[in-house]
Amino acid sequence: MSRNDIEVYHYCDAATFGVPPHRHDFYELYCLLSDSYTYHVEDNQYELHPGTLILVPPGETHWPELQGPPRDIERIVLWLNPEFISSLSIFLPKTLGAMGSNLQDEHLIVPEEKTYHVILNLLYSLLYEKNRADADSQYLCHLILSQLLIHISRVLNQRTKPQEDPGTRYGEIMKVHEYINAHYRESLSVSDLAQRFFLDKNTMTRQFKRIIGMTPGDYIRRKRLENARELIRQGYSIQHAGYSSGFSDYSAFFRAFRQYYGMSPGDLVGRSKASRRQQSEQESEE
């Protein structure tokens, strides 16, 4: 890290593959925008996918673990100088206190969907100011970062609140979870799930979010979007990908995809074609 405050980068390449265990003397916030894989921090192992973030404190060993052939991985990486972060304690004592105390054993940040998109928009704002680089950019970056840290702190504080004993609800919710995984491509609603498993809809939604980390509706949407993205990357048409993944309305699919991934399905088609063409050219040269 060369700056004494923050650095932010937007990547879309295969450089993540083969990265060995390493550590920094600064904070690293890792926001994955495409694909899903395992991420290690010290002795902890996390399943990282779009909609989740990893925050690694200074001095902790971390590395990504990816399977399969190398492919482009889109991500935003934010580096934070510890001394600069400490200087913000005057203005954000509660926020920085939460970050310090809650990162000992759990580095994965799983915000609810609306909060995730707020965080993602703030990261894009940091990238915008980095590229603009005018006289006001540094001050704006510090203001944007303060907002970002507050939202992260809220997620961390929510995570550490005492939770009621799940009791027998855990088994019931895991059955709902397994059913969604097997049937998300079909017509499926939260009301259908509650009726099928003889659960009160509100109770099921509340318990599902507490155990899985998101509501059943959000989880169904995420599964459908991830499946559609993979089909598009394999060369299927946008319409086929949307309908085959469980979306009955193309407009709703388009809006959900753009909101979740920060790009339209058409943008992904262009990137996938370029990636396959590049791979083909490399294979022909060999």
PDB file of N, CA and C in Angstrom, residues 71-174:
ATOM      1  N   ARG A  71     -10.431 -18.408 -14.726  1.00  0.00           N
ATOM      2  CA  ARG A  71     -11.464 -17.629 -15.398  1.00  0.00           C
ATOM      3  C   ARG A  71     -11.487 -16.232 -14.781  1.00  0.00           C
ATOM      4  N   ASP A  72     -12.099 -15.313 -15.478  1.00  0.00           N
ATOM      5  CA  ASP A  72     -12.161 -13.941 -14.973  1.00  0.00           C
ATOM      6  C   ASP A  72     -13.043 -13.859 -13.736  1.00  0.00           C
ATOM      7  N   ILE A  73     -12.538 -13.216 -12.706  1.00  0.00           N
ATOM      8  CA  ILE A  73     -13.269 -12.989 -11.470  1.00  0.00           C
ATOM      9  C   ILE A  73     -13.368 -11.481 -11.258  1.00  0.00           C
ATOM     10  N   GLU A  74     -14.588 -10.968 -11.150  1.00  0.00           N
ATOM     11  CA  GLU A  74     -14.770  -9.529 -10.948  1.00  0.00           C
ATOM     12  C   GLU A  74     -14.878  -9.236  -9.451  1.00  0.00           C
ATOM     13  N   ARG A  75     -14.156  -8.214  -8.992  1.00  0.00           N
ATOM     14  CA  ARG A  75     -14.130  -7.903  -7.580  1.00  0.00           C
ATOM     15  C   ARG A  75     -13.687  -6.457  -7.358  1.00  0.00           C
ATOM     16  N   ILE A  76     -14.048  -5.935  -6.203  1.00  0.00           N
ATOM     17  CA  ILE A  76     -13.557  -4.629  -5.753  1.00  0.00           C
ATOM     18  C   ILE A  76     -12.760  -4.858  -4.478  1.00  0.00           C
ATOM     19  N   VAL A  77     -11.581  -4.286  -4.410  1.00  0.00           N
ATOM     20  CA  VAL A  77     -10.710  -4.452  -3.250  1.00  0.00           C
ATOM     21  C   VAL A  77     -10.399  -3.072  -2.676  1.00  0.00           C
ATOM     22  N   LEU A  78     -10.649  -2.934  -1.383  1.00  0.00           N
ATOM     23  CA  LEU A  78     -10.406  -1.670  -0.690  1.00  0.00           C
ATOM     24  C   LEU A  78      -9.340  -1.879   0.383  1.00  0.00           C
ATOM     25  N   TRP A  79      -8.283  -1.065   0.346  1.00  0.00           N
ATOM     26  CA  TRP A  79      -7.221  -1.121   1.348  1.00  0.00           C
ATOM     27  C   TRP A  79      -7.326   0.102   2.253  1.00  0.00           C
ATOM     28  N   LEU A  80      -7.195  -0.137   3.561  1.00  0.00           N
ATOM     29  CA  LEU A  80      -7.346   0.927   4.546  1.00  0.00           C
ATOM     30  C   LEU A  80      -6.120   0.978   5.449  1.00  0.00           C
ATOM     31  N   ASN A  81      -5.462   2.118   5.476  1.00  0.00           N
ATOM     32  CA  ASN A  81      -4.295   2.305   6.333  1.00  0.00           C
ATOM     33  C   ASN A  81      -4.742   2.342   7.795  1.00  0.00           C
ATOM     34  N   PRO A  82      -4.177   1.494   8.676  1.00  0.00           N
ATOM     35  CA  PRO A  82      -4.615   1.442  10.079  1.00  0.00           C
ATOM     36  C   PRO A  82      -4.489   2.775  10.806  1.00  0.00           C
ATOM     37  N   GLU A  83      -3.421   3.517  10.538  1.00  0.00           N
ATOM     38  CA  GLU A  83      -3.243   4.799  11.208  1.00  0.00           C
ATOM     39  C   GLU A  83      -4.323   5.794  10.787  1.00  0.00           C
ATOM     40  N   PHE A  84      -4.679   5.744   9.509  1.00  0.00           N
ATOM     41  CA  PHE A  84      -5.741   6.636   9.036  1.00  0.00           C
ATOM     42  C   PHE A  84      -7.074   6.239   9.671  1.00  0.00           C
ATOM     43  N   ILE A  85      -7.334   4.940   9.744  1.00  0.00           N
ATOM     44  CA  ILE A  85      -8.573   4.468  10.363  1.00  0.00           C
ATOM     45  C   ILE A  85      -8.635   4.898  11.825  1.00  0.00           C
ATOM     46  N   SER A  86      -7.511   4.807  12.515  1.00  0.00           N
ATOM     47  CA  SER A  86      -7.470   5.225  13.918  1.00  0.00           C
ATOM     48  C   SER A  86      -7.765   6.717  14.061  1.00  0.00           C
ATOM     49  N   SER A  87      -7.336   7.493  13.065  1.00  0.00           N
ATOM     50  CA  SER A  87      -7.568   8.940  13.134  1.00  0.00           C
ATOM     51  C   SER A  87      -9.049   9.287  13.038  1.00  0.00           C
ATOM     52  N   LEU A  88      -9.851   8.352  12.516  1.00  0.00           N
ATOM     53  CA  LEU A  88     -11.288   8.590  12.403  1.00  0.00           C
ATOM     54  C   LEU A  88     -12.028   8.310  13.700  1.00  0.00           C
ATOM     55  N   SER A  89     -11.327   7.763  14.696  1.00  0.00           N
ATOM     56  CA  SER A  89     -11.988   7.357  15.939  1.00  0.00           C
ATOM     57  C   SER A  89     -12.638   8.536  16.659  1.00  0.00           C
ATOM     58  N   ILE A  90     -12.140   9.732  16.406  1.00  0.00           N
ATOM     59  CA  ILE A  90     -12.732  10.923  17.034  1.00  0.00           C
ATOM     60  C   ILE A  90     -14.159  11.119  16.540  1.00  0.00           C
ATOM     61  N   PHE A  91     -14.370  10.826  15.252  1.00  0.00           N
ATOM     62  CA  PHE A  91     -15.678  11.055  14.656  1.00  0.00           C
ATOM     63  C   PHE A  91     -16.545   9.789  14.670  1.00  0.00           C
ATOM     64  N   LEU A  92     -15.893   8.612  14.659  1.00  0.00           N
ATOM     65  CA  LEU A  92     -16.628   7.350  14.552  1.00  0.00           C
ATOM     66  C   LEU A  92     -16.199   6.361  15.643  1.00  0.00           C
ATOM     67  N   PRO A  93     -16.251   6.755  16.908  1.00  0.00           N
ATOM     68  CA  PRO A  93     -15.761   5.846  17.959  1.00  0.00           C
ATOM     69  C   PRO A  93     -16.547   4.547  18.040  1.00  0.00           C
ATOM     70  N   LYS A  94     -17.861   4.623  17.932  1.00  0.00           N
ATOM     71  CA  LYS A  94     -18.684   3.420  18.028  1.00  0.00           C
ATOM     72  C   LYS A  94     -18.448   2.493  16.837  1.00  0.00           C
ATOM     73  N   THR A  95     -18.323   3.093  15.664  1.00  0.00           N
ATOM     74  CA  THR A  95     -18.109   2.315  14.447  1.00  0.00           C
ATOM     75  C   THR A  95     -16.797   1.557  14.497  1.00  0.00           C
ATOM     76  N   LEU A  96     -15.716   2.235  14.818  1.00  0.00           N
ATOM     77  CA  LEU A  96     -14.409   1.601  14.834  1.00  0.00           C
ATOM     78  C   LEU A  96     -14.279   0.620  15.987  1.00  0.00           C
ATOM     79  N   GLY A  97     -14.982   0.884  17.076  1.00  0.00           N
ATOM     80  CA  GLY A  97     -14.982  -0.065  18.185  1.00  0.00           C
ATOM     81  C   GLY A  97     -15.625  -1.374  17.784  1.00  0.00           C
ATOM     82  N   ALA A  98     -16.697  -1.291  17.012  1.00  0.00           N
ATOM     83  CA  ALA A  98     -17.363  -2.511  16.544  1.00  0.00           C
ATOM     84  C   ALA A  98     -16.466  -3.292  15.597  1.00  0.00           C
ATOM     85  N   MET A  99     -15.764  -2.593  14.737  1.00  0.00           N
ATOM     86  CA  MET A  99     -14.860  -3.276  13.808  1.00  0.00           C
ATOM     87  C   MET A  99     -13.752  -3.988  14.559  1.00  0.00           C
ATOM     88  N   GLY A 100     -13.212  -3.340  15.582  1.00  0.00           N
ATOM     89  CA  GLY A 100     -12.109  -3.941  16.315  1.00  0.00           C
ATOM     90  C   GLY A 100     -12.511  -5.160  17.108  1.00  0.00           C
ATOM     91  N   SER A 101     -13.674  -5.106  17.743  1.00  0.00           N
ATOM     92  CA  SER A 101     -14.066  -6.187  18.636  1.00  0.00           C
ATOM     93  C   SER A 101     -14.743  -7.343  17.928  1.00  0.00           C
ATOM     94  N   ASN A 102     -15.274  -7.127  16.740  1.00  0.00           N
ATOM     95  CA  ASN A 102     -16.058  -8.157  16.074  1.00  0.00           C
ATOM     96  C   ASN A 102     -15.329  -8.895  14.974  1.00  0.00           C
ATOM     97  N   LEU A 103     -14.043  -8.601  14.774  1.00  0.00           N
ATOM     98  CA  LEU A 103     -13.313  -9.249  13.695  1.00  0.00           C
ATOM     99  C   LEU A 103     -12.337 -10.310  14.205  1.00  0.00           C
ATOM    100  N   GLN A 104     -12.470 -10.703  15.442  1.00  0.00           N
ATOM    101  CA  GLN A 104     -11.521 -11.658  15.994  1.00  0.00           C
ATOM    102  C   GLN A 104     -11.739 -13.058  15.428  1.00  0.00           C
ATOM    103  N   ASP A 105     -12.987 -13.489  15.333  1.00  0.00           N
ATOM    104  CA  ASP A 105     -13.282 -14.856  14.908  1.00  0.00           C
ATOM    105  C   ASP A 105     -14.164 -14.922  13.665  1.00  0.00           C
ATOM    106  N   GLU A 106     -14.670 -13.800  13.211  1.00  0.00           N
ATOM    107  CA  GLU A 106     -15.611 -13.813  12.092  1.00  0.00           C
ATOM    108  C   GLU A 106     -15.307 -12.641  11.175  1.00  0.00           C
ATOM    109  N   HIS A 107     -14.860 -12.941   9.967  1.00  0.00           N
ATOM    110  CA  HIS A 107     -14.463 -11.896   9.018  1.00  0.00           C
ATOM    111  C   HIS A 107     -15.489 -11.708   7.905  1.00  0.00           C
ATOM    112  N   LEU A 108     -16.407 -12.640   7.781  1.00  0.00           N
ATOM    113  CA  LEU A 108     -17.406 -12.584   6.722  1.00  0.00           C
ATOM    114  C   LEU A 108     -18.500 -11.594   7.086  1.00  0.00           C
ATOM    115  N   ILE A 109     -18.825 -10.695   6.166  1.00  0.00           N
ATOM    116  CA  ILE A 109     -19.884  -9.713   6.359  1.00  0.00           C
ATOM    117  C   ILE A 109     -21.026 -10.073   5.417  1.00  0.00           C
ATOM    118  N   VAL A 110     -22.198 -10.338   5.982  1.00  0.00           N
ATOM    119  CA  VAL A 110     -23.364 -10.749   5.186  1.00  0.00           C
ATOM    120  C   VAL A 110     -24.493  -9.748   5.440  1.00  0.00           C
ATOM    121  N   PRO A 111     -24.507  -8.642   4.716  1.00  0.00           N
ATOM    122  CA  PRO A 111     -25.580  -7.653   4.918  1.00  0.00           C
ATOM    123  C   PRO A 111     -26.861  -8.097   4.237  1.00  0.00           C
ATOM    124  N   GLU A 112     -27.974  -7.551   4.695  1.00  0.00           N
ATOM    125  CA  GLU A 112     -29.209  -7.797   3.966  1.00  0.00           C
ATOM    126  C   GLU A 112     -29.103  -7.126   2.600  1.00  0.00           C
ATOM    127  N   GLU A 113     -29.980  -7.511   1.695  1.00  0.00           N
ATOM    128  CA  GLU A 113     -29.811  -7.115   0.290  1.00  0.00           C
ATOM    129  C   GLU A 113     -29.759  -5.601   0.099  1.00  0.00           C
ATOM    130  N   LYS A 114     -30.650  -4.862   0.747  1.00  0.00           N
ATOM    131  CA  LYS A 114     -30.662  -3.408   0.569  1.00  0.00           C
ATOM    132  C   LYS A 114     -29.371  -2.779   1.085  1.00  0.00           C
ATOM    133  N   THR A 115     -28.910  -3.258   2.246  1.00  0.00           N
ATOM    134  CA  THR A 115     -27.669  -2.728   2.796  1.00  0.00           C
ATOM    135  C   THR A 115     -26.485  -3.064   1.896  1.00  0.00           C
ATOM    136  N   TYR A 116     -26.492  -4.271   1.338  1.00  0.00           N
ATOM    137  CA  TYR A 116     -25.405  -4.657   0.432  1.00  0.00           C
ATOM    138  C   TYR A 116     -25.306  -3.693  -0.752  1.00  0.00           C
ATOM    139  N   HIS A 117     -26.439  -3.330  -1.310  1.00  0.00           N
ATOM    140  CA  HIS A 117     -26.407  -2.436  -2.480  1.00  0.00           C
ATOM    141  C   HIS A 117     -25.975  -1.024  -2.092  1.00  0.00           C
ATOM    142  N   VAL A 118     -26.294  -0.603  -0.863  1.00  0.00           N
ATOM    143  CA  VAL A 118     -25.778   0.689  -0.387  1.00  0.00           C
ATOM    144  C   VAL A 118     -24.256   0.626  -0.295  1.00  0.00           C
ATOM    145  N   ILE A 119     -23.746  -0.455   0.312  1.00  0.00           N
ATOM    146  CA  ILE A 119     -22.293  -0.631   0.431  1.00  0.00           C
ATOM    147  C   ILE A 119     -21.633  -0.684  -0.940  1.00  0.00           C
ATOM    148  N   LEU A 120     -22.248  -1.431  -1.863  1.00  0.00           N
ATOM    149  CA  LEU A 120     -21.680  -1.554  -3.206  1.00  0.00           C
ATOM    150  C   LEU A 120     -21.650  -0.203  -3.917  1.00  0.00           C
ATOM    151  N   ASN A 121     -22.707   0.583  -3.779  1.00  0.00           N
ATOM    152  CA  ASN A 121     -22.738   1.906  -4.410  1.00  0.00           C
ATOM    153  C   ASN A 121     -21.659   2.831  -3.821  1.00  0.00           C
ATOM    154  N   LEU A 122     -21.405   2.704  -2.534  1.00  0.00           N
ATOM    155  CA  LEU A 122     -20.349   3.511  -1.913  1.00  0.00           C
ATOM    156  C   LEU A 122     -18.976   3.104  -2.437  1.00  0.00           C
ATOM    157  N   LEU A 123     -18.772   1.800  -2.654  1.00  0.00           N
ATOM    158  CA  LEU A 123     -17.504   1.346  -3.234  1.00  0.00           C
ATOM    159  C   LEU A 123     -17.335   1.890  -4.653  1.00  0.00           C
ATOM    160  N   TYR A 124     -18.408   1.878  -5.427  1.00  0.00           N
ATOM    161  CA  TYR A 124     -18.334   2.445  -6.785  1.00  0.00           C
ATOM    162  C   TYR A 124     -18.077   3.957  -6.727  1.00  0.00           C
ATOM    163  N   SER A 125     -18.623   4.623  -5.714  1.00  0.00           N
ATOM    164  CA  SER A 125     -18.369   6.063  -5.556  1.00  0.00           C
ATOM    165  C   SER A 125     -16.895   6.322  -5.255  1.00  0.00           C
ATOM    166  N   LEU A 126     -16.287   5.447  -4.457  1.00  0.00           N
ATOM    167  CA  LEU A 126     -14.850   5.575  -4.193  1.00  0.00           C
ATOM    168  C   LEU A 126     -14.048   5.395  -5.476  1.00  0.00           C
ATOM    169  N   LEU A 127     -14.447   4.432  -6.289  1.00  0.00           N
ATOM    170  CA  LEU A 127     -13.758   4.217  -7.567  1.00  0.00           C
ATOM    171  C   LEU A 127     -13.910   5.428  -8.480  1.00  0.00           C
ATOM    172  N   TYR A 128     -15.096   6.008  -8.473  1.00  0.00           N
ATOM    173  CA  TYR A 128     -15.348   7.188  -9.316  1.00  0.00           C
ATOM    174  C   TYR A 128     -14.430   8.342  -8.902  1.00  0.00           C
ATOM    175  N   GLU A 129     -14.342   8.598  -7.596  1.00  0.00           N
ATOM    176  CA  GLU A 129     -13.508   9.696  -7.122  1.00  0.00           C
ATOM    177  C   GLU A 129     -12.027   9.413  -7.361  1.00  0.00           C
ATOM    178  N   LYS A 130     -11.645   8.129  -7.277  1.00  0.00           N
ATOM    179  CA  LYS A 130     -10.254   7.773  -7.580  1.00  0.00           C
ATOM    180  C   LYS A 130      -9.912   8.132  -9.022  1.00  0.00           C
ATOM    181  N   ASN A 131     -10.833   7.831  -9.936  1.00  0.00           N
ATOM    182  CA  ASN A 131     -10.582   8.120 -11.355  1.00  0.00           C
ATOM    183  C   ASN A 131     -10.709   9.617 -11.650  1.00  0.00           C
ATOM    184  N   ARG A 132     -11.598  10.299 -10.941  1.00  0.00           N
ATOM    185  CA  ARG A 132     -11.758  11.739 -11.166  1.00  0.00           C
ATOM    186  C   ARG A 132     -10.529  12.502 -10.694  1.00  0.00           C
ATOM    187  N   ALA A 133     -10.082  12.209  -9.483  1.00  0.00           N
ATOM    188  CA  ALA A 133      -8.814  12.726  -8.957  1.00  0.00           C
ATOM    189  C   ALA A 133      -8.658  14.242  -9.107  1.00  0.00           C
ATOM    190  N   ASP A 134      -9.700  14.990  -8.719  1.00  0.00           N
ATOM    191  CA  ASP A 134      -9.544  16.442  -8.729  1.00  0.00           C
ATOM    192  C   ASP A 134      -9.236  16.927  -7.307  1.00  0.00           C
ATOM    193  N   ALA A 135      -9.288  18.228  -7.109  1.00  0.00           N
ATOM    194  CA  ALA A 135      -8.876  18.794  -5.819  1.00  0.00           C
ATOM    195  C   ALA A 135      -9.775  18.361  -4.665  1.00  0.00           C
ATOM    196  N   ASP A 136     -11.008  18.010  -4.949  1.00  0.00           N
ATOM    197  CA  ASP A 136     -11.954  17.646  -3.891  1.00  0.00           C
ATOM    198  C   ASP A 136     -12.070  16.140  -3.677  1.00  0.00           C
ATOM    199  N   SER A 137     -11.451  15.356  -4.544  1.00  0.00           N
ATOM    200  CA  SER A 137     -11.654  13.912  -4.506  1.00  0.00           C
ATOM    201  C   SER A 137     -11.221  13.280  -3.182  1.00  0.00           C
ATOM    202  N   GLN A 138     -10.085  13.719  -2.639  1.00  0.00           N
ATOM    203  CA  GLN A 138      -9.600  13.116  -1.405  1.00  0.00           C
ATOM    204  C   GLN A 138     -10.591  13.336  -0.259  1.00  0.00           C
ATOM    205  N   TYR A 139     -11.138  14.538  -0.156  1.00  0.00           N
ATOM    206  CA  TYR A 139     -12.084  14.828   0.916  1.00  0.00           C
ATOM    207  C   TYR A 139     -13.370  14.026   0.735  1.00  0.00           C
ATOM    208  N   LEU A 140     -13.826  13.928  -0.505  1.00  0.00           N
ATOM    209  CA  LEU A 140     -15.031  13.152  -0.773  1.00  0.00           C
ATOM    210  C   LEU A 140     -14.807  11.673  -0.465  1.00  0.00           C
ATOM    211  N   CYS A 141     -13.623  11.178  -0.801  1.00  0.00           N
ATOM    212  CA  CYS A 141     -13.312   9.772  -0.502  1.00  0.00           C
ATOM    213  C   CYS A 141     -13.385   9.509   0.998  1.00  0.00           C
ATOM    214  N   HIS A 142     -12.894  10.438   1.802  1.00  0.00           N
ATOM    215  CA  HIS A 142     -12.927  10.254   3.247  1.00  0.00           C
ATOM    216  C   HIS A 142     -14.363  10.289   3.770  1.00  0.00           C
ATOM    217  N   LEU A 143     -15.189  11.154   3.191  1.00  0.00           N
ATOM    218  CA  LEU A 143     -16.596  11.205   3.590  1.00  0.00           C
ATOM    219  C   LEU A 143     -17.324   9.919   3.186  1.00  0.00           C
ATOM    220  N   ILE A 144     -17.052   9.452   1.969  1.00  0.00           N
ATOM    221  CA  ILE A 144     -17.680   8.220   1.486  1.00  0.00           C
ATOM    222  C   ILE A 144     -17.243   7.034   2.340  1.00  0.00           C
ATOM    223  N   LEU A 145     -15.956   6.997   2.670  1.00  0.00           N
ATOM    224  CA  LEU A 145     -15.449   5.908   3.498  1.00  0.00           C
ATOM    225  C   LEU A 145     -16.120   5.907   4.869  1.00  0.00           C
ATOM    226  N   SER A 146     -16.349   7.083   5.452  1.00  0.00           N
ATOM    227  CA  SER A 146     -17.007   7.159   6.756  1.00  0.00           C
ATOM    228  C   SER A 146     -18.401   6.537   6.683  1.00  0.00           C
ATOM    229  N   GLN A 147     -19.131   6.837   5.610  1.00  0.00           N
ATOM    230  CA  GLN A 147     -20.449   6.223   5.425  1.00  0.00           C
ATOM    231  C   GLN A 147     -20.331   4.707   5.296  1.00  0.00           C
ATOM    232  N   LEU A 148     -19.346   4.268   4.528  1.00  0.00           N
ATOM    233  CA  LEU A 148     -19.139   2.837   4.318  1.00  0.00           C
ATOM    234  C   LEU A 148     -18.860   2.124   5.642  1.00  0.00           C
ATOM    235  N   LEU A 149     -17.992   2.708   6.474  1.00  0.00           N
ATOM    236  CA  LEU A 149     -17.652   2.096   7.750  1.00  0.00           C
ATOM    237  C   LEU A 149     -18.849   2.035   8.685  1.00  0.00           C
ATOM    238  N   ILE A 150     -19.704   3.039   8.635  1.00  0.00           N
ATOM    239  CA  ILE A 150     -20.899   3.034   9.476  1.00  0.00           C
ATOM    240  C   ILE A 150     -21.824   1.885   9.085  1.00  0.00           C
ATOM    241  N   HIS A 151     -22.019   1.680   7.786  1.00  0.00           N
ATOM    242  CA  HIS A 151     -22.891   0.592   7.333  1.00  0.00           C
ATOM    243  C   HIS A 151     -22.298  -0.774   7.692  1.00  0.00           C
ATOM    244  N   ILE A 152     -20.992  -0.913   7.556  1.00  0.00           N
ATOM    245  CA  ILE A 152     -20.339  -2.172   7.938  1.00  0.00           C
ATOM    246  C   ILE A 152     -20.480  -2.401   9.433  1.00  0.00           C
ATOM    247  N   SER A 153     -20.314  -1.342  10.220  1.00  0.00           N
ATOM    248  CA  SER A 153     -20.453  -1.453  11.661  1.00  0.00           C
ATOM    249  C   SER A 153     -21.857  -1.893  12.051  1.00  0.00           C
ATOM    250  N   ARG A 154     -22.860  -1.372  11.372  1.00  0.00           N
ATOM    251  CA  ARG A 154     -24.240  -1.777  11.657  1.00  0.00           C
ATOM    252  C   ARG A 154     -24.436  -3.271  11.428  1.00  0.00           C
ATOM    253  N   VAL A 155     -23.864  -3.768  10.341  1.00  0.00           N
ATOM    254  CA  VAL A 155     -23.984  -5.203  10.059  1.00  0.00           C
ATOM    255  C   VAL A 155     -23.280  -6.013  11.146  1.00  0.00           C
ATOM    256  N   LEU A 156     -22.087  -5.569  11.542  1.00  0.00           N
ATOM    257  CA  LEU A 156     -21.334  -6.292  12.562  1.00  0.00           C
ATOM    258  C   LEU A 156     -22.054  -6.264  13.909  1.00  0.00           C
ATOM    259  N   ASN A 157     -22.623  -5.125  14.269  1.00  0.00           N
ATOM    260  CA  ASN A 157     -23.350  -5.023  15.537  1.00  0.00           C
ATOM    261  C   ASN A 157     -24.598  -5.899  15.535  1.00  0.00           C
ATOM    262  N   GLN A 158     -25.283  -5.938  14.413  1.00  0.00           N
ATOM    263  CA  GLN A 158     -26.476  -6.782  14.299  1.00  0.00           C
ATOM    264  C   GLN A 158     -26.106  -8.241  14.457  1.00  0.00           C
ATOM    265  N   ARG A 159     -24.945  -8.608  13.902  1.00  0.00           N
ATOM    266  CA  ARG A 159     -24.507  -9.999  13.952  1.00  0.00           C
ATOM    267  C   ARG A 159     -24.216 -10.454  15.360  1.00  0.00           C
ATOM    268  N   THR A 160     -23.758  -9.544  16.225  1.00  0.00           N
ATOM    269  CA  THR A 160     -23.338  -9.932  17.562  1.00  0.00           C
ATOM    270  C   THR A 160     -24.443  -9.804  18.600  1.00  0.00           C
ATOM    271  N   LYS A 161     -25.654  -9.417  18.189  1.00  0.00           N
ATOM    272  CA  LYS A 161     -26.746  -9.361  19.142  1.00  0.00           C
ATOM    273  C   LYS A 161     -27.124 -10.762  19.601  1.00  0.00           C
ATOM    274  N   PRO A 162     -27.490 -10.925  20.882  1.00  0.00           N
ATOM    275  CA  PRO A 162     -27.884 -12.247  21.362  1.00  0.00           C
ATOM    276  C   PRO A 162     -29.054 -12.780  20.554  1.00  0.00           C
ATOM    277  N   GLN A 163     -28.995 -14.047  20.231  1.00  0.00           N
ATOM    278  CA  GLN A 163     -30.036 -14.680  19.437  1.00  0.00           C
ATOM    279  C   GLN A 163     -30.757 -15.720  20.278  1.00  0.00           C
ATOM    280  N   GLU A 164     -32.046 -15.860  20.012  1.00  0.00           N
ATOM    281  CA  GLU A 164     -32.824 -16.854  20.728  1.00  0.00           C
ATOM    282  C   GLU A 164     -32.422 -18.253  20.280  1.00  0.00           C
ATOM    283  N   ASP A 165     -32.618 -19.206  21.137  1.00  0.00           N
ATOM    284  CA  ASP A 165     -32.300 -20.592  20.826  1.00  0.00           C
ATOM    285  C   ASP A 165     -33.176 -21.072  19.679  1.00  0.00           C
ATOM    286  N   PRO A 166     -32.592 -21.534  18.580  1.00  0.00           N
ATOM    287  CA  PRO A 166     -33.403 -21.952  17.438  1.00  0.00           C
ATOM    288  C   PRO A 166     -34.232 -23.192  17.729  1.00  0.00           C
ATOM    289  N   GLY A 167     -33.817 -23.994  18.716  1.00  0.00           N
ATOM    290  CA  GLY A 167     -34.588 -25.186  19.053  1.00  0.00           C
ATOM    291  C   GLY A 167     -34.849 -26.058  17.848  1.00  0.00           C
ATOM    292  N   THR A 168     -36.070 -26.539  17.738  1.00  0.00           N
ATOM    293  CA  THR A 168     -36.416 -27.438  16.626  1.00  0.00           C
ATOM    294  C   THR A 168     -36.561 -26.678  15.323  1.00  0.00           C
ATOM    295  N   ARG A 169     -36.605 -25.342  15.372  1.00  0.00           N
ATOM    296  CA  ARG A 169     -36.777 -24.565  14.144  1.00  0.00           C
ATOM    297  C   ARG A 169     -35.612 -24.765  13.176  1.00  0.00           C
ATOM    298  N   TYR A 170     -34.424 -25.043  13.717  1.00  0.00           N
ATOM    299  CA  TYR A 170     -33.265 -25.196  12.836  1.00  0.00           C
ATOM    300  C   TYR A 170     -33.496 -26.304  11.823  1.00  0.00           C
ATOM    301  N   GLY A 171     -33.949 -27.461  12.279  1.00  0.00           N
ATOM    302  CA  GLY A 171     -34.201 -28.574  11.367  1.00  0.00           C
ATOM    303  C   GLY A 171     -35.269 -28.247  10.349  1.00  0.00           C
ATOM    304  N   GLU A 172     -36.322 -27.552  10.786  1.00  0.00           N
ATOM    305  CA  GLU A 172     -37.395 -27.180   9.862  1.00  0.00           C
ATOM    306  C   GLU A 172     -36.902 -26.216   8.796  1.00  0.00           C
ATOM    307  N   ILE A 173     -36.114 -25.237   9.226  1.00  0.00           N
ATOM    308  CA  ILE A 173     -35.608 -24.247   8.280  1.00  0.00           C
ATOM    309  C   ILE A 173     -34.628 -24.881   7.299  1.00  0.00           C
ATOM    310  N   MET A 174     -33.818 -25.818   7.760  1.00  0.00           N
ATOM    311  CA  MET A 174     -32.880 -26.478   6.851  1.00  0.00           C
ATOM    312  C   MET A 174     -33.615 -27.306   5.814  1.00  0.00           C
TER     313      MET A 174
END
